[in-house]
CSV table of C-alpha atoms and ligand atoms in Angstrom, one decimal:
chain,number,residue,atom,x,y,z
A,1,MET,CA,231.0,151.5,158.7
A,2,ARG,CA,231.0,152.7,162.7
A,3,VAL,CA,234.0,154.7,163.3
A,4,LEU,CA,235.5,155.2,166.8
A,5,ILE,CA,237.2,158.2,168.2
A,6,VAL,CA,239.9,157.8,170.6
A,7,LYS,CA,241.8,160.4,172.3
A,8,ASN,CA,245.9,158.6,171.7
A,9,TYR,CA,247.0,154.8,170.6
A,10,ASP,CA,246.5,153.5,173.6
A,11,GLU,CA,243.2,154.5,173.8
A,12,MET,CA,242.8,152.4,170.7
A,13,SER,CA,244.7,150.0,171.8
A,14,LYS,CA,242.3,149.2,174.7
A,15,GLU,CA,239.0,149.8,172.4
A,16,ALA,CA,240.1,147.2,170.4
A,17,GLY,CA,241.5,145.0,173.0
A,18,LYS,CA,237.7,145.5,174.2
A,19,ILE,CA,236.3,144.2,170.9
A,20,VAL,CA,238.6,141.0,170.5
A,21,LYS,CA,237.3,140.4,174.4
A,22,ASN,CA,233.7,140.5,173.8
A,23,ARG,CA,233.9,138.5,170.8
A,24,LEU,CA,236.2,135.6,172.4
A,25,GLU,CA,233.2,135.7,175.2
A,26,GLN,CA,230.5,134.7,172.6
A,27,LYS,CA,232.8,132.4,170.7
A,28,PRO,CA,235.5,130.7,172.5
A,29,ASP,CA,236.7,129.1,168.9
A,30,LEU,CA,236.8,132.0,168.1
A,31,VAL,CA,238.8,132.3,163.5
A,32,LEU,CA,241.1,135.3,164.2
A,33,GLY,CA,242.6,136.6,161.8
A,34,LEU,CA,245.4,139.1,162.5
A,35,ALA,CA,248.4,141.6,161.1
A,36,THR,CA,251.5,142.5,162.0
A,37,GLY,CA,253.4,145.9,161.1
A,38,SER,CA,253.3,148.7,164.3
A,39,THR,CA,249.8,149.7,164.7
A,40,PRO,CA,248.5,146.4,166.7
A,41,LEU,CA,251.7,146.0,168.2
A,42,GLY,CA,249.2,147.6,171.4
A,43,LEU,CA,246.3,145.6,170.7
A,44,TYR,CA,248.6,142.4,171.4
A,45,LYS,CA,250.2,143.3,174.2
A,46,GLU,CA,246.5,144.2,175.3
A,47,LEU,CA,245.6,140.7,174.6
A,48,ILE,CA,248.7,139.5,176.5
A,49,ARG,CA,247.7,141.5,179.6
A,50,MET,CA,244.0,139.8,179.1
A,51,HIS,CA,245.4,136.6,179.5
A,52,LYS,CA,247.6,136.9,182.3
A,53,GLU,CA,245.2,139.2,184.8
A,54,ASP,CA,241.9,138.3,183.3
A,55,SER,CA,242.2,135.1,182.5
A,56,VAL,CA,241.2,135.3,178.9
A,57,SER,CA,241.8,132.0,177.1
A,58,PHE,CA,243.1,131.8,173.7
A,59,ALA,CA,242.9,127.7,173.9
A,60,LYS,CA,240.7,127.3,171.0
A,61,VAL,CA,241.0,130.6,168.8
A,62,ARG,CA,242.2,129.9,165.3
A,63,THR,CA,243.9,132.5,163.8
A,64,PHE,CA,244.8,133.1,160.4
A,65,ASN,CA,247.4,136.5,160.0
A,66,LEU,CA,247.2,138.5,156.8
A,67,ASP,CA,250.5,138.2,155.3
A,68,GLU,CA,253.8,137.4,155.0
A,69,TYR,CA,257.1,138.2,153.3
A,70,LEU,CA,258.1,135.5,150.4
A,71,GLY,CA,261.7,134.4,151.2
A,72,LEU,CA,261.8,135.0,154.9
A,73,LYS,CA,262.9,132.4,157.5
A,74,PRO,CA,260.4,132.1,159.7
A,75,ASP,CA,263.3,132.5,162.3
A,76,ASN,CA,264.5,135.5,160.4
A,77,GLU,CA,263.6,138.4,162.9
A,78,GLN,CA,261.7,140.3,160.2
A,79,SER,CA,259.8,138.0,158.9
A,80,TYR,CA,256.0,138.2,160.8
A,81,HIS,CA,256.0,134.4,162.0
A,82,TYR,CA,258.7,135.6,164.2
A,83,PHE,CA,257.0,139.2,164.6
A,84,MET,CA,254.3,137.2,165.8
A,85,PHE,CA,255.2,134.7,168.1
A,86,GLU,CA,257.3,137.4,169.9
A,87,ASN,CA,254.8,139.6,170.1
A,88,LEU,CA,251.8,137.9,170.8
A,89,PHE,CA,251.8,133.9,170.8
A,90,LYS,CA,254.7,132.4,172.7
A,91,HIS,CA,252.5,135.0,175.8
A,92,ILE,CA,249.4,133.8,174.7
A,93,ASP,CA,247.8,129.9,175.5
A,94,ILE,CA,247.5,129.8,172.0
A,95,PRO,CA,248.5,125.8,170.7
A,96,ARG,CA,250.5,125.9,168.3
A,97,GLU,CA,248.8,123.9,165.8
A,98,ASN,CA,246.0,126.6,165.4
A,99,ILE,CA,248.3,129.2,164.4
A,100,TYR,CA,248.0,129.8,160.3
A,101,ILE,CA,250.7,132.6,159.2
A,102,PRO,CA,251.6,132.3,155.2
A,103,ASP,CA,254.7,129.8,154.8
A,104,GLY,CA,257.0,132.4,153.2
A,105,GLN,CA,259.4,129.6,152.2
A,106,THR,CA,256.9,127.6,150.0
A,107,LYS,CA,258.7,126.2,146.8
A,108,ASP,CA,254.8,126.4,144.7
A,109,PRO,CA,253.4,129.6,146.1
A,110,GLU,CA,249.7,128.8,144.3
A,111,LYS,CA,249.2,125.3,145.4
A,112,PHE,CA,250.0,127.0,149.1
A,113,CYS,CA,247.5,129.5,148.7
A,114,GLN,CA,244.7,127.4,148.0
A,115,TRP,CA,245.7,125.7,150.8
A,116,TYR,CA,245.5,128.5,153.2
A,117,GLU,CA,242.1,130.3,151.6
A,118,ASP,CA,240.6,126.3,151.9
A,119,GLU,CA,241.9,126.0,155.8
A,120,ILE,CA,240.0,129.7,156.2
A,121,GLU,CA,237.2,127.6,154.6
A,122,LYS,CA,237.6,124.7,156.4
A,123,ALA,CA,237.8,126.6,159.9
A,124,GLY,CA,234.4,128.0,159.3
A,125,GLY,CA,235.9,131.2,157.4
A,126,LEU,CA,237.1,134.1,159.7
A,127,ASP,CA,235.1,135.5,162.5
A,128,LEU,CA,236.8,139.2,163.0
A,129,GLN,CA,239.7,140.1,160.9
A,130,VAL,CA,242.5,142.8,162.0
A,131,VAL,CA,244.1,145.2,159.5
A,132,GLY,CA,245.5,148.3,159.8
A,133,ILE,CA,246.2,150.9,156.5
A,134,GLY,CA,249.2,151.0,154.8
A,135,GLY,CA,250.9,154.6,153.5
A,136,ASP,CA,249.0,153.3,150.1
A,137,GLY,CA,246.1,152.2,151.7
A,138,HIS,CA,246.8,149.4,151.1
A,139,VAL,CA,245.0,146.1,153.3
A,140,GLY,CA,247.2,143.5,154.2
A,141,PHE,CA,249.3,144.0,151.3
A,142,ASN,CA,247.0,144.2,148.8
A,143,GLU,CA,248.8,147.4,147.1
A,144,PRO,CA,246.9,149.9,144.9
A,145,GLY,CA,245.5,148.2,141.6
A,146,SER,CA,244.9,144.6,143.2
A,147,SER,CA,241.9,143.4,141.9
A,148,LEU,CA,238.5,143.6,145.3
A,149,ALA,CA,238.0,140.1,144.2
A,150,SER,CA,240.9,138.9,144.8
A,151,ARG,CA,242.2,136.1,146.7
A,152,THR,CA,245.2,134.9,148.9
A,153,ARG,CA,248.4,135.4,146.3
A,154,VAL,CA,252.2,136.5,146.1
A,155,LYS,CA,251.7,140.7,145.5
A,156,THR,CA,255.1,142.6,144.1
A,157,LEU,CA,255.5,145.3,147.2
A,158,ASP,CA,255.2,149.0,145.8
A,159,GLU,CA,258.1,151.1,146.4
A,160,GLY,CA,256.0,153.6,149.2
A,161,THR,CA,255.6,150.1,150.6
A,162,ILE,CA,259.4,148.6,150.2
A,163,LYS,CA,260.7,151.8,152.0
A,164,ASP,CA,258.1,152.6,154.6
A,165,ASN,CA,258.9,148.6,155.9
A,166,SER,CA,263.4,149.1,155.4
A,167,ARG,CA,262.5,150.7,158.8
A,168,PHE,CA,261.9,147.4,160.6
A,169,PHE,CA,265.0,145.8,158.4
A,170,ALA,CA,268.7,147.2,158.9
A,171,LYS,CA,269.4,148.2,155.3
A,172,PRO,CA,266.0,149.1,152.9
A,173,GLU,CA,267.9,146.1,150.2
A,174,ASP,CA,266.8,143.5,152.8
A,175,VAL,CA,263.2,144.2,152.5
A,176,PRO,CA,261.1,141.3,150.3
A,177,HIS,CA,260.1,142.9,146.8
A,178,PHE,CA,257.4,140.0,147.5
A,179,ALA,CA,254.8,139.0,149.9
A,180,ILE,CA,251.8,136.4,150.0
A,181,THR,CA,248.6,137.6,151.2
A,182,MET,CA,245.3,137.3,151.9
A,183,GLY,CA,243.2,139.4,148.4
A,184,VAL,CA,241.1,141.9,149.1
A,185,GLY,CA,238.2,139.5,148.3
A,186,THR,CA,239.4,136.9,151.2
A,187,ILE,CA,239.4,140.0,153.5
A,188,LEU,CA,236.3,141.0,152.9
A,189,GLU,CA,234.6,137.3,153.3
A,190,SER,CA,235.8,137.8,157.6
A,191,LYS,CA,232.2,138.0,159.3
A,192,GLU,CA,233.7,141.4,160.9
A,193,ILE,CA,236.3,143.9,160.4
A,194,LEU,CA,238.1,145.4,163.2
A,195,PHE,CA,240.7,148.3,161.0
A,196,VAL,CA,243.2,150.8,164.0
A,197,ALA,CA,245.1,153.2,162.1
A,198,ASN,CA,246.9,155.8,164.6
A,199,GLY,CA,249.3,158.5,164.1
A,200,ALA,CA,249.6,162.1,161.9
A,201,GLY,CA,250.8,160.4,158.9
A,202,LYS,CA,247.8,158.1,158.8
A,203,SER,CA,245.5,160.5,158.2
A,204,ALA,CA,245.0,162.0,154.8
A,205,ILE,CA,245.2,157.8,153.4
A,206,VAL,CA,242.7,156.8,156.7
A,207,ALA,CA,240.2,159.6,154.7
A,208,ARG,CA,241.0,158.4,151.6
A,209,ALA,CA,239.9,155.2,153.0
A,210,ILE,CA,237.0,155.6,154.6
A,211,GLU,CA,235.7,159.0,152.7
A,212,GLY,CA,236.8,158.1,149.4
A,213,PRO,CA,235.4,156.7,146.8
A,214,VAL,CA,235.8,152.5,147.3
A,215,THR,CA,238.2,152.1,144.4
A,216,SER,CA,241.4,149.5,143.8
A,217,GLN,CA,243.8,152.3,144.2
A,218,VAL,CA,243.1,152.4,147.6
A,219,THR,CA,242.2,148.5,148.3
A,220,ALA,CA,241.4,149.6,152.4
A,221,SER,CA,238.6,151.2,151.1
A,222,ILE,CA,236.7,148.0,150.3
A,223,LEU,CA,235.6,148.6,154.8
A,224,GLN,CA,232.7,150.4,153.4
A,225,ILE,CA,231.2,148.0,151.1
A,226,HIS,CA,232.0,145.1,154.0
A,227,PRO,CA,228.6,144.9,156.6
A,228,LYS,CA,230.1,144.7,159.4
A,229,ALA,CA,233.5,146.9,160.0
A,230,VAL,CA,234.3,149.3,162.6
A,231,ALA,CA,237.5,151.6,162.3
A,232,ILE,CA,239.2,152.4,165.7
A,233,LEU,CA,241.6,155.4,165.3
A,234,ASP,CA,243.5,158.1,167.3
A,235,GLU,CA,242.7,161.8,166.5
A,236,ALA,CA,245.8,162.2,164.8
A,237,ALA,CA,244.8,159.6,162.5
A,238,ALA,CA,241.5,160.8,161.9
A,239,ALA,CA,242.1,164.4,161.7
A,240,ASP,CA,241.3,164.9,157.6
A,241,LEU,CA,237.5,162.9,158.6
A,242,GLN,CA,235.4,165.4,156.8
A,243,ARG,CA,232.1,164.0,159.1
A,244,LYS,CA,234.5,163.8,162.0
A,245,ASP,CA,232.5,165.0,164.5
A,246,TYR,CA,229.5,163.3,163.4
A,247,TYR,CA,230.8,159.9,164.1
A,248,LYS,CA,232.0,161.4,167.8
A,249,TYR,CA,228.2,162.4,167.7
A,250,ALA,CA,226.4,158.9,166.9
A,251,GLU,CA,229.3,156.9,169.4
A,252,GLU,CA,228.0,159.7,171.5
A,253,GLN,CA,224.3,159.0,171.0
A,254,ALA,CA,224.9,155.1,171.1
A,255,ARG,CA,225.7,155.0,174.7
A,256,ARG,CA,223.1,156.6,175.7
A,257,PHE,CA,221.3,154.3,174.0
A,258,GLU,CA,222.3,151.4,175.8
A,259,LYS,CA,222.5,152.9,178.8
A,260,SER,CA,218.6,153.4,178.5
A,261,LEU,CA,217.9,149.9,177.3
B,1,F6R,C1,250.5,143.7,158.3
B,1,F6R,C2,250.0,144.5,157.0
B,1,F6R,C3,250.0,145.6,156.9
B,1,F6R,C4,249.9,146.8,157.7
B,1,F6R,C5,250.1,147.9,156.7
B,1,F6R,C6,250.4,149.8,158.3
B,1,F6R,O1,250.7,142.3,158.1
B,1,F6R,O2,248.7,143.4,156.2
B,1,F6R,O3,248.9,146.1,155.9
B,1,F6R,O4,249.0,147.0,158.5
B,1,F6R,O5,251.3,148.4,156.1
B,1,F6R,O6,251.7,149.0,158.6
B,1,F6R,P1,251.8,150.0,160.1
B,1,F6R,O7,251.2,149.1,161.4
B,1,F6R,O8,252.9,148.8,160.6
B,1,F6R,O9,251.8,151.0,159.8
């Protein structure tokens, strides 16, 4: 895994934006997996800026979101549908029919989840999946104990996740207890994974995910077995990494090497 440590949230977002832009240049019909939460907000601002200022187009892009709460309508302000339209989609040129977000209102979750998997496959698979990490190490909503081979399905949210996410809701009781999430196996099949994390609150779990054992107890640790994963961390989130100095040194060497070509 490539580990890129940058100064702050702003730089994390810009570096992540550069990667997305580069992949879009290589493949304008990129199949892009997206996450919600606080962490990728800066990246989405950066993508909007690139669209407006640098004419980056999303007209041929297809997006698949990682997850959605079960039971929330798309126009509910706490739904991930609402989040994605407000924070990204309504500001860029992506056609509505190219946007896939799990349906939190489905009456037949099992059938829906299979359909979602089939649509990813029909699109040719995910090219680049953006992920964050939860306080308990979850990737998507794959809470500790999720099978590392799991596919898109309904998961019961961990109490800690409900507490963490209650910051977005008027009352903690309003946080749904279930979500549809891509499985760990689904995420692992993406050709590339872009992992972003920031802030001191994430440093301990980031260290477990990147340097601890690969385990279903920290589902984000699967990044370690992915052939093409890049972690972009700010200094605060990287603080507990034991090999921090090496990652920085390796990045410097890689830049020097690229310049020499
Ligand atoms: C969101 C998702 C979650 C978040 C994680 C971190 O679609 O799948 O795994 O990435 O809970 O959330 P933030 O960024 O709010 O700390």
